[in-house]
XYZ file of C-alpha atoms in Angstrom:
332
model
C 86.998 -152.167 1.555
C 86.996 -154.080 -1.553
C 87.603 -152.342 -4.545
C 86.856 -153.632 -8.561
C 89.104 -152.471 -11.015
C 89.416 -151.566 -14.763
C 91.995 -154.163 -16.570
C 93.110 -155.072 -20.021
C 94.165 -157.305 -21.499
C 97.487 -157.228 -23.742
C 97.612 -160.287 -26.235
C 100.457 -160.631 -27.976
C 103.604 -162.862 -29.513
C 107.214 -163.199 -27.124
C 109.742 -164.059 -29.102
C 111.203 -166.196 -26.482
C 114.596 -168.347 -29.117
C 116.591 -166.563 -31.729
C 119.374 -169.598 -32.065
C 121.507 -170.992 -35.176
C 121.613 -173.970 -35.887
C 123.996 -176.185 -37.513
C 124.138 -179.629 -39.793
C 127.480 -181.092 -41.592
C 125.905 -184.434 -43.867
C 128.266 -186.209 -46.359
C 128.040 -189.176 -48.471
C 130.228 -191.118 -51.423
C 128.134 -190.504 -54.904
C 129.147 -192.718 -58.264
C 129.194 -190.608 -61.063
C 126.284 -191.318 -63.243
C 127.229 -193.771 -66.100
C 125.410 -191.479 -68.962
C 128.518 -189.164 -67.241
C 132.191 -189.229 -68.304
C 134.647 -190.444 -66.044
C 136.069 -187.455 -64.168
C 139.659 -185.786 -64.411
C 139.523 -183.393 -61.653
C 137.326 -181.547 -60.117
C 136.040 -178.028 -60.320
C 134.231 -176.702 -57.902
C 130.979 -176.987 -55.917
C 128.199 -174.874 -55.049
C 125.393 -176.001 -52.923
C 121.442 -174.701 -51.464
C 119.485 -175.803 -49.349
C 115.747 -175.821 -48.981
C 113.083 -176.318 -46.328
C 110.982 -179.467 -46.546
C 109.307 -179.601 -42.845
C 108.809 -178.524 -39.124
C 107.698 -180.445 -36.471
C 107.640 -178.131 -33.036
C 108.022 -180.450 -29.555
C 108.000 -179.465 -26.508
C 111.638 -178.287 -25.477
C 112.517 -179.030 -28.293
C 112.557 -178.703 -32.065
C 113.670 -180.201 -35.553
C 113.815 -179.307 -39.264
C 113.974 -181.644 -41.978
C 115.673 -180.428 -46.069
C 117.301 -181.341 -48.598
C 120.721 -179.445 -50.159
C 121.204 -179.448 -53.938
C 124.489 -179.899 -54.842
C 126.027 -178.358 -57.942
C 129.797 -180.657 -59.233
C 132.202 -178.827 -61.798
C 134.375 -180.830 -62.976
C 136.293 -181.882 -65.825
C 136.028 -184.858 -68.095
C 138.611 -186.792 -69.056
C 140.306 -186.043 -72.564
C 137.745 -183.042 -72.061
C 139.157 -179.514 -71.687
C 135.365 -178.319 -71.264
C 133.571 -178.584 -67.540
C 131.044 -180.893 -67.492
C 128.273 -180.436 -64.299
C 126.979 -183.390 -61.905
C 123.896 -182.791 -59.684
C 123.444 -183.996 -56.683
C 121.201 -183.990 -53.752
C 121.511 -184.983 -49.814
C 119.008 -184.545 -47.484
C 119.551 -183.153 -43.489
C 118.033 -183.313 -41.069
C 118.665 -180.594 -37.433
C 117.374 -180.920 -34.482
C 117.645 -178.544 -31.552
C 117.034 -178.217 -27.843
C 115.297 -175.380 -26.626
C 113.431 -175.036 -23.086
C 111.676 -172.154 -23.708
C 109.864 -173.591 -27.083
C 105.804 -175.596 -25.838
C 104.568 -177.834 -28.154
C 101.245 -174.525 -30.121
C 104.875 -171.666 -30.375
C 105.803 -170.143 -33.632
C 109.250 -170.979 -35.580
C 110.218 -169.552 -38.652
C 113.146 -171.004 -40.155
C 115.508 -169.417 -42.781
C 119.012 -170.982 -44.319
C 122.193 -168.775 -43.632
C 124.407 -170.054 -45.072
C 125.794 -173.880 -47.000
C 129.446 -174.616 -47.147
C 130.231 -177.616 -49.882
C 132.776 -179.650 -50.722
C 133.917 -182.835 -53.741
C 136.371 -184.535 -53.808
C 137.342 -187.627 -56.215
C 138.011 -190.808 -55.284
C 138.211 -192.187 -58.441
C 136.966 -191.163 -61.821
C 133.655 -192.840 -61.227
C 133.170 -191.971 -58.055
C 133.524 -188.561 -55.573
C 132.784 -188.139 -52.436
C 130.432 -184.722 -51.577
C 130.044 -183.409 -47.979
C 128.112 -180.110 -46.968
C 127.548 -178.471 -44.765
C 124.364 -175.999 -43.437
C 123.404 -174.022 -40.978
C 120.328 -172.072 -40.148
C 118.080 -169.679 -38.195
C 115.531 -169.889 -35.775
C 112.844 -167.717 -34.742
C 110.200 -168.630 -31.591
C 107.515 -166.955 -30.979
C 105.215 -167.970 -27.637
C 101.297 -167.282 -26.954
C 101.444 -164.743 -24.011
C 99.279 -162.522 -22.554
C 99.802 -159.588 -19.533
C 96.397 -158.506 -17.888
C 96.794 -154.494 -16.449
C 94.717 -152.881 -14.121
C 94.088 -149.584 -15.508
C 91.853 -147.932 -13.525
C 88.319 -148.307 -11.467
C 85.217 -150.267 -12.478
C 82.962 -147.507 -10.591
C 84.196 -143.782 -9.308
C 84.370 -143.985 -5.492
C 84.361 -140.434 -4.243
C 86.422 -141.042 -1.286
C 89.561 -142.774 -3.241
C 92.002 -141.257 -5.220
C 93.523 -143.133 -8.093
C 97.458 -141.805 -9.953
C 97.319 -143.455 -13.828
C 100.729 -143.209 -15.935
C 101.262 -144.262 -19.781
C 103.293 -146.536 -20.791
C 104.899 -147.229 -24.424
C 104.514 -151.062 -25.519
C 106.306 -151.927 -28.665
C 104.692 -155.973 -28.776
C 103.822 -159.094 -31.544
C 100.847 -159.469 -32.083
C 100.914 -161.410 -35.145
C 103.150 -164.276 -36.274
C 102.280 -165.168 -40.309
C 103.945 -167.620 -42.621
C 102.117 -168.253 -46.294
C 103.237 -170.812 -48.879
C 103.496 -170.843 -52.436
C 104.538 -171.826 -55.051
C 105.080 -169.936 -58.798
C 106.558 -170.684 -61.608
C 108.244 -168.069 -64.983
C 109.652 -169.347 -68.365
C 113.319 -166.835 -69.230
C 114.577 -166.614 -72.301
C 117.953 -164.186 -72.656
C 118.034 -161.373 -74.361
C 119.073 -161.539 -78.327
C 122.759 -159.210 -77.305
C 123.082 -162.472 -75.266
C 124.663 -165.789 -76.483
C 121.876 -168.024 -76.375
C 122.452 -170.772 -73.216
C 123.347 -174.662 -74.532
C 123.495 -175.962 -71.137
C 122.509 -175.322 -67.913
C 125.534 -176.046 -65.261
C 125.036 -174.498 -62.012
C 121.958 -171.731 -60.580
C 120.893 -170.732 -57.376
C 117.751 -168.858 -56.365
C 118.342 -165.782 -53.798
C 116.250 -163.726 -52.071
C 115.995 -160.187 -51.451
C 114.243 -157.832 -48.827
C 110.371 -158.347 -48.671
C 108.419 -155.240 -49.105
C 105.227 -155.654 -47.187
C 101.850 -153.020 -45.866
C 99.119 -153.908 -45.118
C 95.483 -152.852 -44.947
C 93.477 -154.324 -43.316
C 93.782 -157.322 -41.613
C 95.077 -157.910 -45.073
C 99.715 -158.220 -45.387
C 100.838 -157.648 -48.782
C 103.920 -158.723 -49.653
C 106.644 -158.243 -53.256
C 109.362 -158.516 -53.811
C 112.393 -160.437 -56.254
C 113.734 -162.970 -56.140
C 117.459 -163.761 -57.594
C 118.223 -166.444 -60.153
C 122.505 -166.080 -61.283
C 123.918 -169.609 -62.828
C 126.610 -170.378 -65.100
C 125.331 -171.615 -68.392
C 127.370 -173.066 -71.868
C 127.651 -171.284 -74.665
C 129.762 -173.305 -77.919
C 133.225 -172.700 -76.686
C 132.785 -170.413 -73.483
C 131.680 -170.155 -70.323
C 129.746 -167.247 -69.863
C 127.642 -166.031 -66.340
C 123.533 -164.827 -65.957
C 121.363 -162.990 -63.372
C 117.413 -163.350 -64.102
C 115.103 -161.116 -61.895
C 111.692 -162.769 -60.593
C 109.355 -160.606 -59.170
C 106.196 -162.131 -57.094
C 103.421 -161.008 -54.762
C 101.476 -162.400 -51.198
C 98.906 -161.719 -49.823
C 98.427 -162.840 -46.216
C 95.274 -162.463 -44.160
C 94.700 -162.509 -40.530
C 92.647 -162.478 -37.130
C 92.189 -157.624 -36.436
C 93.505 -155.322 -38.204
C 96.454 -152.777 -37.182
C 96.658 -149.778 -38.111
C 99.560 -149.504 -35.954
C 102.105 -151.721 -36.780
C 104.709 -152.526 -38.799
C 105.729 -156.099 -40.661
C 109.091 -157.474 -40.581
C 108.868 -160.500 -43.320
C 111.433 -162.388 -45.052
C 111.587 -165.689 -47.719
C 112.727 -169.055 -47.202
C 112.639 -171.843 -50.296
C 111.627 -174.736 -49.898
C 113.045 -176.166 -53.780
C 113.840 -174.517 -56.715
C 113.849 -175.863 -60.716
C 115.375 -174.560 -63.822
C 115.420 -176.861 -66.379
C 116.824 -176.100 -70.036
C 114.714 -176.509 -73.071
C 114.483 -174.892 -76.642
C 116.879 -172.569 -75.236
C 114.761 -170.935 -72.378
C 114.441 -172.251 -68.942
C 111.148 -173.947 -67.317
C 111.657 -171.551 -63.385
C 109.461 -173.270 -60.308
C 109.631 -171.601 -56.747
C 108.842 -173.295 -54.193
C 109.095 -170.585 -51.200
C 107.726 -169.327 -47.577
C 107.226 -166.308 -46.916
C 107.666 -165.686 -42.494
C 106.332 -161.830 -41.610
C 105.543 -160.854 -37.957
C 103.688 -157.887 -36.493
C 104.830 -155.177 -34.414
C 102.353 -153.118 -32.556
C 103.227 -149.541 -31.172
C 100.513 -148.537 -28.837
C 99.946 -145.940 -25.011
C 99.160 -148.818 -22.427
C 97.673 -146.581 -19.569
C 97.229 -148.425 -15.785
C 97.095 -147.198 -12.168
C 99.921 -146.653 -10.435
C 98.568 -146.164 -7.223
C 95.258 -145.318 -5.402
C 94.390 -144.131 -1.403
C 91.303 -144.431 -0.118
C 90.838 -140.895 2.991
C 87.732 -142.895 4.514
C 89.014 -146.431 4.740
C 92.499 -148.248 5.543
C 93.925 -149.359 2.362
C 95.603 -152.269 1.773
C 97.322 -152.188 -1.882
C 99.745 -155.565 -3.438
C 101.630 -154.283 -6.647
C 102.887 -156.602 -9.482
C 105.567 -155.879 -11.561
C 104.893 -156.278 -15.517
C 107.739 -155.943 -18.405
C 106.406 -154.347 -21.367
C 109.064 -154.676 -24.694
C 110.771 -151.107 -25.074
C 111.320 -149.110 -28.693
C 114.788 -150.495 -30.226
C 115.695 -149.212 -33.522
C 115.048 -151.944 -36.322
C 116.868 -151.627 -39.886
C 119.229 -153.491 -42.114
C 122.309 -152.199 -44.491
C 123.437 -154.315 -47.629
C 126.850 -154.719 -48.280
C 129.184 -155.778 -51.904
C 132.180 -158.251 -51.411
C 134.619 -158.488 -54.011
C 136.900 -161.280 -54.862
C 139.621 -161.988 -57.127
C 140.283 -165.771 -57.961
C 142.752 -167.759 -60.249
C 141.881 -170.523 -61.488
C 143.562 -172.988 -63.260
C 141.486 -173.360 -66.621
């Protein structure tokens, strides 16, 4: 006895890789002629920006650049100076689960930078970059949810199952710029020594097939005014719209921001800031799937073949913020 079944296709993205890659790069840098001789290195700050990514069968490669600020004391002076250096890096990893058509979302976890004095005109610099990659592979599951035509001699049993899956994995590159100025209550910026941009959590909501993303980028740093040093901090709001196929009214967006480049230039006491960034978004869908679990016939013998199907179950997801404080004593 042959029966025609009613089938449903469940198309989704399956997370296949969640890994951390690290790369250490070193170089010797000559102090430019426009800068005075180095007497002592005070500290080094570093940021990493992802420029390109390539996905191959069973491997992934990410290239980028580290932006280092070396704060040092020149010979014969007591006020620190800042030297900006670029150090390119490349991370590669072998992952058997990755395919050429898979989607990879990447982000920078941390950058450990170090600079040592070799001689007054030469520095040894080192940066250790840690990246995190998420890989999503397109999958399609076919389930039997009933009979195509009713049969008086056949009885079926169905069951409902909750299915949580990723229906879309998106990314969008964008740029934005702004001109910043310190408030009148704070000293004017005469020399910019260091700066660092850090994205905060990105809030997202979707309307139809559009995902609306909003967030704030924190720009912090150190500058000189007269004979004193002062910290600075600015908030740079941004918003972007991502479009995708379909409309998921029950989906939950999960978004993050990674930086491709940050330029901060001091001009007449104002900071001209240009940001290149990428928004990554994954949309989770929560739906109930009706599946055929059993059947029998009162007229004909039936041979039943059963297949096991794995559905993603729900897990609570969330984030929390913590504050870390440390007291440091410097020699200057």
